[in-house]
């Protein structure tokens, strides 16, 4: 049987391989503790679950939903953006529901990329930016994220001929996997660049509300002119611990939103309506809940940083995201060091090279691990001696 080249050229999704490694260890009777996957271990807020119970029996929710989402959900999203970022959105034309942000990000390439077109993709970065591009028949030009640049793409390093062929630029701040942040000043530069070359800016903003030390991250759409060139993807997964419910949204330029609606309405049937009602409740939740949740992650972050410092790994303490991005010891690739931690300490971390060539030399720790497992995992990590 012959498969399409788009399937054969894609490497296995990195978390699939992590899961296989964990399964092999556990088959040997070994308890493995995973810092590998950014899937919140904390519960979805109880009032949000209550709404699902209340609406699951409603007959209209048993039928096909609309791809663009319930008007009430889109209004709740617009209201949240106004309250959170001071951004005014038309819920009819500038908001669309997603079956999780990953779905929208994957489909977005079909709106802009044709065979041979270029997408500007961060490296290291979330794999779906590149995979969506390849599925659409496009090519990736990698934008290196380097420590000396604060993990921001150096726009001036993008070759002129590449910029002229590019249709899309992907950005993600707060960043996965590095935990880096971006300022409005940087977004201003991106908008100027995008206007110069007629490039659509796609901003993955799923971690804006996982922040520490009192920091608040801006939306890309707060920058002047962003609505002319951009679309932002957000999700309830990380903000409200709703990864399993698959609910997100895209907001921004009305023409871009409409293009995404055309793709989605032909390829999916939208988010189940009862889950959208959950989202409405979540978006109306008090910010106090988010602050309390972030305090849990901050406490975990600080414990991870303390042990990494103890064993001599270099790290820039993150102000946001669910991750700690640490430099590997000298003489190790990221894969070699991750393997050593698995074999010698029975803990799983994600090799930086899994996110791209420029992720080499780093490993990622996720903070989405129950406190008792975190303590045991860090106890094991503290036994690392530095020998092969």
mmCIF file of C-alpha atoms in Angstrom:
data_model
loop_
_atom_site.group_PDB
_atom_site.id
_atom_site.type_symbol
_atom_site.label_atom_id
_atom_site.label_comp_id
_atom_site.label_asym_id
_atom_site.label_seq_id
_atom_site.Cartn_x
_atom_site.Cartn_y
_atom_site.Cartn_z
ATOM 1 C CA UNK A 1 0.000 0.000 0.000
ATOM 2 C CA UNK A 2 1.335 3.432 -0.931
ATOM 3 C CA UNK A 3 0.828 6.387 1.370
ATOM 4 C CA UNK A 4 0.974 10.079 0.511
ATOM 5 C CA UNK A 5 4.395 11.640 0.918
ATOM 6 C CA UNK A 6 2.939 14.153 3.386
ATOM 7 C CA UNK A 7 2.329 11.270 5.784
ATOM 8 C CA UNK A 8 5.622 9.484 5.213
ATOM 9 C CA UNK A 9 7.803 12.587 5.658
ATOM 10 C CA UNK A 10 6.364 13.503 9.070
ATOM 11 C CA UNK A 11 8.271 12.109 12.062
ATOM 12 C CA UNK A 12 6.210 10.555 14.870
ATOM 13 C CA UNK A 13 4.624 13.182 17.098
ATOM 14 C CA UNK A 14 7.211 13.683 19.829
ATOM 15 C CA UNK A 15 4.910 12.911 22.752
ATOM 16 C CA UNK A 16 4.005 9.562 21.186
ATOM 17 C CA UNK A 17 7.643 8.492 21.514
ATOM 18 C CA UNK A 18 7.801 9.781 25.094
ATOM 19 C CA UNK A 19 4.744 7.691 25.953
ATOM 20 C CA UNK A 20 6.377 4.617 24.428
ATOM 21 C CA UNK A 21 9.506 5.079 26.535
ATOM 22 C CA UNK A 22 7.426 5.394 29.681
ATOM 23 C CA UNK A 23 5.465 2.259 28.753
ATOM 24 C CA UNK A 24 8.669 0.245 28.266
ATOM 25 C CA UNK A 25 9.928 1.184 31.713
ATOM 26 C CA UNK A 26 6.617 0.493 33.385
ATOM 27 C CA UNK A 27 6.438 -2.901 31.677
ATOM 28 C CA UNK A 28 9.640 -3.683 33.554
ATOM 29 C CA UNK A 29 7.889 -2.822 36.809
ATOM 30 C CA UNK A 30 9.606 0.542 37.197
ATOM 31 C CA UNK A 31 7.643 3.597 38.306
ATOM 32 C CA UNK A 32 8.546 6.390 35.895
ATOM 33 C CA UNK A 33 7.852 10.015 36.748
ATOM 34 C CA UNK A 34 7.249 12.205 33.721
ATOM 35 C CA UNK A 35 8.099 15.880 33.384
ATOM 36 C CA UNK A 36 7.499 15.456 29.666
ATOM 37 C CA UNK A 37 4.008 16.565 28.636
ATOM 38 C CA UNK A 38 2.332 19.919 29.295
ATOM 39 C CA UNK A 39 -1.058 18.550 30.284
ATOM 40 C CA UNK A 40 -2.449 20.249 33.428
ATOM 41 C CA UNK A 41 -2.885 17.828 36.311
ATOM 42 C CA UNK A 42 -5.160 20.243 38.165
ATOM 43 C CA UNK A 43 -8.935 19.936 37.926
ATOM 44 C CA UNK A 44 -11.219 21.906 35.662
ATOM 45 C CA UNK A 45 -13.075 24.400 37.921
ATOM 46 C CA UNK A 46 -16.078 22.736 39.566
ATOM 47 C CA UNK A 47 -18.639 25.306 38.295
ATOM 48 C CA UNK A 48 -17.492 24.552 34.741
ATOM 49 C CA UNK A 49 -18.108 20.827 35.221
ATOM 50 C CA UNK A 50 -21.512 21.647 36.738
ATOM 51 C CA UNK A 51 -22.495 23.429 33.525
ATOM 52 C CA UNK A 52 -21.720 20.288 31.522
ATOM 53 C CA UNK A 53 -24.024 18.282 33.796
ATOM 54 C CA UNK A 54 -26.742 20.906 33.437
ATOM 55 C CA UNK A 55 -26.568 21.176 29.635
ATOM 56 C CA UNK A 56 -25.724 17.617 28.539
ATOM 57 C CA UNK A 57 -29.409 16.677 28.549
ATOM 58 C CA UNK A 58 -30.597 19.659 26.508
ATOM 59 C CA UNK A 59 -31.887 18.355 23.166
ATOM 60 C CA UNK A 60 -30.328 21.111 20.999
ATOM 61 C CA UNK A 61 -26.913 20.056 22.321
ATOM 62 C CA UNK A 62 -27.406 16.552 20.903
ATOM 63 C CA UNK A 63 -27.313 17.854 17.328
ATOM 64 C CA UNK A 64 -24.558 19.082 15.027
ATOM 65 C CA UNK A 65 -23.015 22.334 16.246
ATOM 66 C CA UNK A 66 -22.073 25.167 13.901
ATOM 67 C CA UNK A 67 -18.407 25.381 12.909
ATOM 68 C CA UNK A 68 -18.102 29.019 13.950
ATOM 69 C CA UNK A 69 -19.415 28.290 17.442
ATOM 70 C CA UNK A 70 -22.417 29.359 19.471
ATOM 71 C CA UNK A 71 -23.084 33.120 19.386
ATOM 72 C CA UNK A 72 -23.004 33.051 23.191
ATOM 73 C CA UNK A 73 -19.543 31.452 23.230
ATOM 74 C CA UNK A 74 -18.174 33.933 20.707
ATOM 75 C CA UNK A 75 -19.590 36.821 22.743
ATOM 76 C CA UNK A 76 -18.078 35.397 25.930
ATOM 77 C CA UNK A 77 -14.722 35.225 24.128
ATOM 78 C CA UNK A 78 -15.018 38.833 22.953
ATOM 79 C CA UNK A 79 -15.973 39.954 26.465
ATOM 80 C CA UNK A 80 -12.981 38.065 27.926
ATOM 81 C CA UNK A 81 -10.596 39.696 25.443
ATOM 82 C CA UNK A 82 -12.016 43.113 26.348
ATOM 83 C CA UNK A 83 -11.642 42.469 30.063
ATOM 84 C CA UNK A 84 -8.256 40.763 29.862
ATOM 85 C CA UNK A 85 -6.473 42.760 27.139
ATOM 86 C CA UNK A 86 -8.636 45.800 26.441
ATOM 87 C CA UNK A 87 -9.261 44.581 22.884
ATOM 88 C CA UNK A 88 -12.634 45.147 21.189
ATOM 89 C CA UNK A 89 -13.730 42.258 18.956
ATOM 90 C CA UNK A 90 -16.825 41.765 16.830
ATOM 91 C CA UNK A 91 -18.049 38.329 18.006
ATOM 92 C CA UNK A 92 -19.835 37.785 14.692
ATOM 93 C CA UNK A 93 -16.859 38.375 12.390
ATOM 94 C CA UNK A 94 -13.684 38.347 14.470
ATOM 95 C CA UNK A 95 -14.136 35.269 16.694
ATOM 96 C CA UNK A 96 -14.427 31.574 15.853
ATOM 97 C CA UNK A 97 -14.523 28.508 18.104
ATOM 98 C CA UNK A 98 -11.927 25.749 17.729
ATOM 99 C CA UNK A 99 -11.776 22.092 18.720
ATOM 100 C CA UNK A 100 -8.768 23.068 20.780
ATOM 101 C CA UNK A 101 -6.148 25.508 19.501
ATOM 102 C CA UNK A 102 -4.147 22.668 17.933
ATOM 103 C CA UNK A 103 -6.974 21.983 15.476
ATOM 104 C CA UNK A 104 -7.185 25.624 14.433
ATOM 105 C CA UNK A 105 -3.415 25.940 14.078
ATOM 106 C CA UNK A 106 -3.291 22.833 11.909
ATOM 107 C CA UNK A 107 -6.132 24.016 9.679
ATOM 108 C CA UNK A 108 -4.869 27.590 9.367
ATOM 109 C CA UNK A 109 -2.131 26.640 6.916
ATOM 110 C CA UNK A 110 -4.821 25.559 4.430
ATOM 111 C CA UNK A 111 -6.091 29.153 4.410
ATOM 112 C CA UNK A 112 -2.801 30.694 3.251
ATOM 113 C CA UNK A 113 -0.327 28.121 1.950
ATOM 114 C CA UNK A 114 -0.239 26.672 -1.538
ATOM 115 C CA UNK A 115 2.325 24.323 -3.060
ATOM 116 C CA UNK A 116 5.797 25.840 -2.774
ATOM 117 C CA UNK A 117 4.781 28.734 -0.520
ATOM 118 C CA UNK A 118 6.862 29.488 2.555
ATOM 119 C CA UNK A 119 5.852 29.696 6.189
ATOM 120 C CA UNK A 120 8.215 31.365 8.660
ATOM 121 C CA UNK A 121 8.362 28.927 11.569
ATOM 122 C CA UNK A 122 10.165 29.298 14.918
ATOM 123 C CA UNK A 123 12.852 26.766 15.813
ATOM 124 C CA UNK A 124 12.512 25.420 18.457
ATOM 125 C CA UNK A 125 8.747 25.447 18.248
ATOM 126 C CA UNK A 126 5.475 23.586 18.589
ATOM 127 C CA UNK A 127 5.562 20.890 15.859
ATOM 128 C CA UNK A 128 2.085 21.652 14.488
ATOM 129 C CA UNK A 129 3.288 24.913 12.867
ATOM 130 C CA UNK A 130 5.577 22.997 10.523
ATOM 131 C CA UNK A 131 3.394 19.925 10.111
ATOM 132 C CA UNK A 132 0.399 22.035 9.085
ATOM 133 C CA UNK A 133 2.601 23.806 6.544
ATOM 134 C CA UNK A 134 3.790 20.520 5.053
ATOM 135 C CA UNK A 135 0.282 19.090 4.900
ATOM 136 C CA UNK A 136 -0.746 22.186 2.908
ATOM 137 C CA UNK A 137 2.129 21.622 0.451
ATOM 138 C CA UNK A 138 4.301 24.466 1.706
ATOM 139 C CA UNK A 139 7.886 24.783 2.856
ATOM 140 C CA UNK A 140 9.250 25.954 6.188
ATOM 141 C CA UNK A 141 11.881 28.616 6.651
ATOM 142 C CA UNK A 142 13.159 28.167 10.180
ATOM 143 C CA UNK A 143 13.518 31.248 12.350
ATOM 144 C CA UNK A 144 16.145 30.398 14.992
ATOM 145 C CA UNK A 145 15.208 31.192 18.573
ATOM 146 C CA UNK A 146 18.453 31.826 20.416
ATOM 147 C CA UNK A 147 19.186 32.558 24.034
ATOM 148 C CA UNK A 148 21.186 35.674 23.156
ATOM 149 C CA UNK A 149 18.118 37.118 21.370
ATOM 150 C CA UNK A 150 15.777 36.389 24.264
ATOM 151 C CA UNK A 151 14.323 33.493 22.228
ATOM 152 C CA UNK A 152 12.776 35.945 19.750
ATOM 153 C CA UNK A 153 13.159 35.562 15.959
ATOM 154 C CA UNK A 154 15.684 38.013 14.526
ATOM 155 C CA UNK A 155 13.552 39.493 11.752
ATOM 156 C CA UNK A 156 16.549 41.149 10.140
ATOM 157 C CA UNK A 157 18.112 37.720 9.530
ATOM 158 C CA UNK A 158 15.262 36.536 7.290
ATOM 159 C CA UNK A 159 16.589 36.677 3.697
ATOM 160 C CA UNK A 160 14.853 39.122 1.382
ATOM 161 C CA UNK A 161 13.905 36.467 -1.170
ATOM 162 C CA UNK A 162 12.431 34.271 1.570
ATOM 163 C CA UNK A 163 10.422 37.140 3.022
ATOM 164 C CA UNK A 164 8.937 37.908 -0.395
ATOM 165 C CA UNK A 165 7.777 34.293 -0.828
ATOM 166 C CA UNK A 166 6.506 33.904 2.714
ATOM 167 C CA UNK A 167 2.753 33.825 3.290
ATOM 168 C CA UNK A 168 2.638 33.174 7.026
ATOM 169 C CA UNK A 169 4.714 33.859 10.127
ATOM 170 C CA UNK A 170 4.141 31.765 13.237
ATOM 171 C CA UNK A 171 4.823 33.210 16.677
ATOM 172 C CA UNK A 172 4.137 31.807 20.151
ATOM 173 C CA UNK A 173 4.500 33.900 23.323
ATOM 174 C CA UNK A 174 4.694 33.007 26.121
ATOM 175 C CA UNK A 175 6.752 30.405 24.335
ATOM 176 C CA UNK A 176 6.671 26.646 24.267
ATOM 177 C CA UNK A 177 9.220 25.182 24.866
ATOM 178 C CA UNK A 178 11.507 27.994 26.079
ATOM 179 C CA UNK A 179 9.147 29.879 28.408
ATOM 180 C CA UNK A 180 10.239 33.156 26.779
ATOM 181 C CA UNK A 181 8.043 36.254 26.664
ATOM 182 C CA UNK A 182 7.540 38.996 24.071
ATOM 183 C CA UNK A 183 6.777 42.693 24.459
ATOM 184 C CA UNK A 184 4.434 45.002 22.585
ATOM 185 C CA UNK A 185 7.531 46.703 21.162
ATOM 186 C CA UNK A 186 8.591 43.422 19.586
ATOM 187 C CA UNK A 187 5.098 42.815 18.232
ATOM 188 C CA UNK A 188 5.250 46.303 16.676
ATOM 189 C CA UNK A 189 8.358 45.246 14.748
ATOM 190 C CA UNK A 190 6.648 42.074 13.593
ATOM 191 C CA UNK A 191 3.677 44.048 12.282
ATOM 192 C CA UNK A 192 5.942 46.418 10.357
ATOM 193 C CA UNK A 193 7.763 43.434 8.845
ATOM 194 C CA UNK A 194 4.492 41.688 7.958
ATOM 195 C CA UNK A 195 3.117 44.773 6.245
ATOM 196 C CA UNK A 196 6.290 45.194 4.214
ATOM 197 C CA UNK A 197 6.012 41.687 2.741
ATOM 198 C CA UNK A 198 2.242 41.043 2.913
ATOM 199 C CA UNK A 199 2.612 38.241 5.447
ATOM 200 C CA UNK A 200 -0.158 36.920 7.687
ATOM 201 C CA UNK A 201 0.920 36.704 11.333
ATOM 202 C CA UNK A 202 -0.386 33.724 13.297
ATOM 203 C CA UNK A 203 0.131 34.122 17.051
ATOM 204 C CA UNK A 204 -0.283 31.142 19.375
ATOM 205 C CA UNK A 205 -1.229 32.771 22.687
ATOM 206 C CA UNK A 206 -2.258 29.684 24.658
ATOM 207 C CA UNK A 207 -0.001 30.483 27.633
ATOM 208 C CA UNK A 208 -0.780 34.165 28.196
ATOM 209 C CA UNK A 209 -2.554 33.393 31.453
ATOM 210 C CA UNK A 210 0.011 31.043 32.940
ATOM 211 C CA UNK A 211 2.326 33.653 34.459
ATOM 212 C CA UNK A 212 4.472 34.136 37.550
ATOM 213 C CA UNK A 213 5.761 36.798 39.919
ATOM 214 C CA UNK A 214 2.890 39.177 39.130
ATOM 215 C CA UNK A 215 3.759 39.339 35.424
ATOM 216 C CA UNK A 216 0.947 39.751 32.853
ATOM 217 C CA UNK A 217 1.636 38.936 29.211
ATOM 218 C CA UNK A 218 0.106 40.999 26.381
ATOM 219 C CA UNK A 219 -1.900 39.738 23.445
ATOM 220 C CA UNK A 220 -0.395 40.230 19.984
ATOM 221 C CA UNK A 221 -3.616 42.030 19.080
ATOM 222 C CA UNK A 222 -2.823 44.800 21.564
ATOM 223 C CA UNK A 223 -0.128 46.069 19.202
ATOM 224 C CA UNK A 224 -1.132 48.867 16.840
ATOM 225 C CA UNK A 225 -2.169 47.490 13.447
ATOM 226 C CA UNK A 226 -2.225 43.855 14.558
ATOM 227 C CA UNK A 227 -5.826 43.397 13.438
ATOM 228 C CA UNK A 228 -4.781 44.331 9.903
ATOM 229 C CA UNK A 229 -2.282 41.481 9.581
ATOM 230 C CA UNK A 230 -2.939 38.960 12.313
ATOM 231 C CA UNK A 231 -4.959 36.225 13.889
ATOM 232 C CA UNK A 232 -4.438 34.911 17.425
ATOM 233 C CA UNK A 233 -5.099 31.394 18.663
ATOM 234 C CA UNK A 234 -6.123 30.859 22.247
ATOM 235 C CA UNK A 235 -7.329 27.931 24.263
ATOM 236 C CA UNK A 236 -9.144 27.077 27.444
ATOM 237 C CA UNK A 237 -6.816 24.097 27.879
ATOM 238 C CA UNK A 238 -4.058 25.813 29.806
ATOM 239 C CA UNK A 239 -5.978 28.787 31.200
ATOM 240 C CA UNK A 240 -8.791 26.740 32.738
ATOM 241 C CA UNK A 241 -7.312 23.205 32.932
ATOM 242 C CA UNK A 242 -9.566 21.999 30.107
ATOM 243 C CA UNK A 243 -7.187 20.067 27.835
ATOM 244 C CA UNK A 244 -9.503 17.059 27.689
ATOM 245 C CA UNK A 245 -12.543 19.069 26.670
ATOM 246 C CA UNK A 246 -10.970 20.396 23.442
ATOM 247 C CA UNK A 247 -12.117 23.989 23.308
ATOM 248 C CA UNK A 248 -10.299 27.006 21.962
ATOM 249 C CA UNK A 249 -10.795 30.048 19.770
ATOM 250 C CA UNK A 250 -9.198 32.110 17.049
ATOM 251 C CA UNK A 251 -9.672 35.871 17.016
ATOM 252 C CA UNK A 252 -8.460 38.711 14.853
ATOM 253 C CA UNK A 253 -8.704 39.949 11.290
ATOM 254 C CA UNK A 254 -12.221 39.301 9.968
ATOM 255 C CA UNK A 255 -11.070 38.102 6.539
ATOM 256 C CA UNK A 256 -8.656 35.618 8.134
ATOM 257 C CA UNK A 257 -11.357 34.363 10.474
ATOM 258 C CA UNK A 258 -13.709 33.891 7.522
ATOM 259 C CA UNK A 259 -11.053 31.921 5.614
ATOM 260 C CA UNK A 260 -10.607 29.645 8.620
ATOM 261 C CA UNK A 261 -14.382 29.211 8.828
ATOM 262 C CA UNK A 262 -14.472 28.083 5.176
ATOM 263 C CA UNK A 263 -11.840 25.428 5.885
ATOM 264 C CA UNK A 264 -13.406 24.283 9.152
ATOM 265 C CA UNK A 265 -16.973 24.134 7.888
ATOM 266 C CA UNK A 266 -15.822 21.724 5.190
ATOM 267 C CA UNK A 267 -13.615 19.563 7.417
ATOM 268 C CA UNK A 268 -15.203 19.495 10.874
ATOM 269 C CA UNK A 269 -18.559 20.007 12.519
ATOM 270 C CA UNK A 270 -17.516 22.304 15.333
ATOM 271 C CA UNK A 271 -17.273 21.993 19.110
ATOM 272 C CA UNK A 272 -20.074 20.120 20.927
ATOM 273 C CA UNK A 273 -22.424 22.749 22.268
ATOM 274 C CA UNK A 274 -22.477 21.498 25.852
ATOM 275 C CA UNK A 275 -18.702 21.960 25.933
ATOM 276 C CA UNK A 276 -19.104 25.484 24.579
ATOM 277 C CA UNK A 277 -21.430 26.187 27.499
ATOM 278 C CA UNK A 278 -18.622 24.990 29.771
ATOM 279 C CA UNK A 279 -16.363 27.496 28.027
ATOM 280 C CA UNK A 280 -18.799 30.332 28.609
ATOM 281 C CA UNK A 281 -18.776 29.568 32.321
ATOM 282 C CA UNK A 282 -14.981 29.352 32.366
ATOM 283 C CA UNK A 283 -14.510 32.657 30.544
ATOM 284 C CA UNK A 284 -16.711 34.316 33.144
ATOM 285 C CA UNK A 285 -14.715 32.833 36.021
ATOM 286 C CA UNK A 286 -13.077 35.261 38.439
ATOM 287 C CA UNK A 287 -9.432 36.062 37.796
ATOM 288 C CA UNK A 288 -8.848 35.119 41.438
ATOM 289 C CA UNK A 289 -9.132 31.469 40.397
ATOM 290 C CA UNK A 290 -6.392 31.920 37.794
ATOM 291 C CA UNK A 291 -4.151 33.693 40.296
ATOM 292 C CA UNK A 292 -4.551 30.828 42.777
ATOM 293 C CA UNK A 293 -3.808 28.258 40.069
ATOM 294 C CA UNK A 294 -0.707 30.176 38.935
ATOM 295 C CA UNK A 295 0.527 30.241 42.508
ATOM 296 C CA UNK A 296 0.609 26.427 42.395
ATOM 297 C CA UNK A 297 2.655 26.434 39.198
ATOM 298 C CA UNK A 298 4.966 29.131 40.545
ATOM 299 C CA UNK A 299 5.667 27.074 43.647
ATOM 300 C CA UNK A 300 6.484 24.091 41.453
ATOM 301 C CA UNK A 301 8.660 26.221 39.186
ATOM 302 C CA UNK A 302 10.686 27.420 42.152
ATOM 303 C CA UNK A 303 11.258 23.875 43.387
ATOM 304 C CA UNK A 304 12.433 22.741 39.959
ATOM 305 C CA UNK A 305 14.760 25.728 39.665
ATOM 306 C CA UNK A 306 16.264 25.007 43.071
ATOM 307 C CA UNK A 307 17.162 21.408 42.181
ATOM 308 C CA UNK A 308 18.477 22.372 38.743
ATOM 309 C CA UNK A 309 20.726 24.913 40.421
ATOM 310 C CA UNK A 310 21.825 22.279 42.932
ATOM 311 C CA UNK A 311 22.980 19.877 40.190
ATOM 312 C CA UNK A 312 24.553 22.640 38.133
ATOM 313 C CA UNK A 313 22.181 23.039 35.173
ATOM 314 C CA UNK A 314 21.856 26.552 33.759
ATOM 315 C CA UNK A 315 18.391 28.009 33.342
ATOM 316 C CA UNK A 316 16.805 31.438 32.901
ATOM 317 C CA UNK A 317 13.839 31.456 35.330
ATOM 318 C CA UNK A 318 10.651 31.735 33.232
ATOM 319 C CA UNK A 319 8.034 34.411 33.888
ATOM 320 C CA UNK A 320 5.359 32.443 32.069
ATOM 321 C CA UNK A 321 4.304 29.122 30.487
ATOM 322 C CA UNK A 322 4.195 25.662 32.017
ATOM 323 C CA UNK A 323 7.848 24.885 31.342
ATOM 324 C CA UNK A 324 11.402 25.219 32.562
ATOM 325 C CA UNK A 325 13.973 25.210 29.735
ATOM 326 C CA UNK A 326 17.375 24.095 30.988
ATOM 327 C CA UNK A 327 20.754 23.827 29.294
ATOM 328 C CA UNK A 328 22.154 20.297 29.153
ATOM 329 C CA UNK A 329 25.518 19.543 30.787
ATOM 330 C CA UNK A 330 28.600 19.969 28.624
ATOM 331 C CA UNK A 331 29.299 16.937 26.471
ATOM 332 C CA UNK A 332 25.682 15.766 26.169
ATOM 333 C CA UNK A 333 23.177 16.196 23.396
ATOM 334 C CA UNK A 334 19.645 16.820 24.599
ATOM 335 C CA UNK A 335 18.647 13.297 23.611
ATOM 336 C CA UNK A 336 21.608 11.712 25.387
ATOM 337 C CA UNK A 337 20.922 13.599 28.584
ATOM 338 C CA UNK A 338 17.201 12.810 28.494
ATOM 339 C CA UNK A 339 18.072 9.132 28.017
ATOM 340 C CA UNK A 340 20.469 9.249 30.962
ATOM 341 C CA UNK A 341 17.823 10.762 33.233
ATOM 342 C CA UNK A 342 15.386 8.066 32.155
ATOM 343 C CA UNK A 343 17.838 5.219 32.648
ATOM 344 C CA UNK A 344 19.521 6.416 35.837
ATOM 345 C CA UNK A 345 16.811 8.450 37.587
ATOM 346 C CA UNK A 346 13.605 6.979 36.097
ATOM 347 C CA UNK A 347 12.327 10.424 35.151
ATOM 348 C CA UNK A 348 11.251 11.686 31.735
ATOM 349 C CA UNK A 349 12.105 15.098 30.313
ATOM 350 C CA UNK A 350 11.693 16.317 26.741
ATOM 351 C CA UNK A 351 14.862 16.710 24.639
ATOM 352 C CA UNK A 352 15.092 20.195 23.155
ATOM 353 C CA UNK A 353 16.028 18.772 19.756
ATOM 354 C CA UNK A 354 12.499 17.336 19.556
ATOM 355 C CA UNK A 355 11.345 20.903 18.888
ATOM 356 C CA UNK A 356 13.895 21.646 16.160
ATOM 357 C CA UNK A 357 17.619 21.893 15.496
ATOM 358 C CA UNK A 358 17.995 25.055 17.566
ATOM 359 C CA UNK A 359 16.518 23.282 20.560
ATOM 360 C CA UNK A 360 19.612 21.130 20.745
ATOM 361 C CA UNK A 361 21.543 21.603 23.961
ATOM 362 C CA UNK A 362 18.427 22.064 26.123
ATOM 363 C CA UNK A 363 15.804 19.961 27.874
ATOM 364 C CA UNK A 364 12.267 20.890 28.904
ATOM 365 C CA UNK A 365 10.631 20.226 32.252
ATOM 366 C CA UNK A 366 6.848 20.497 32.477
ATOM 367 C CA UNK A 367 5.235 21.804 35.673
ATOM 368 C CA UNK A 368 2.032 19.837 35.122
ATOM 369 C CA UNK A 369 2.849 17.095 37.592
ATOM 370 C CA UNK A 370 1.098 16.358 40.883
ATOM 371 C CA UNK A 371 2.936 17.697 43.918
ATOM 372 C CA UNK A 372 3.763 14.301 45.414
ATOM 373 C CA UNK A 373 5.189 13.080 42.105
ATOM 374 C CA UNK A 374 7.035 16.365 41.668
ATOM 375 C CA UNK A 375 8.716 15.919 45.035
ATOM 376 C CA UNK A 376 9.743 12.357 44.248
ATOM 377 C CA UNK A 377 10.892 13.280 40.743
ATOM 378 C CA UNK A 378 13.024 16.101 42.077
ATOM 379 C CA UNK A 379 14.452 13.832 44.757
ATOM 380 C CA UNK A 380 15.551 11.485 41.987
ATOM 381 C CA UNK A 381 16.883 14.333 39.876
ATOM 382 C CA UNK A 382 18.958 15.573 42.816
ATOM 383 C CA UNK A 383 20.866 12.262 42.736
ATOM 384 C CA UNK A 384 22.266 13.082 39.283
ATOM 385 C CA UNK A 385 26.057 12.992 39.509
ATOM 386 C CA UNK A 386 27.084 14.159 36.065
ATOM 387 C CA UNK A 387 28.676 10.914 34.939
ATOM 388 C CA UNK A 388 27.707 8.982 31.835
#
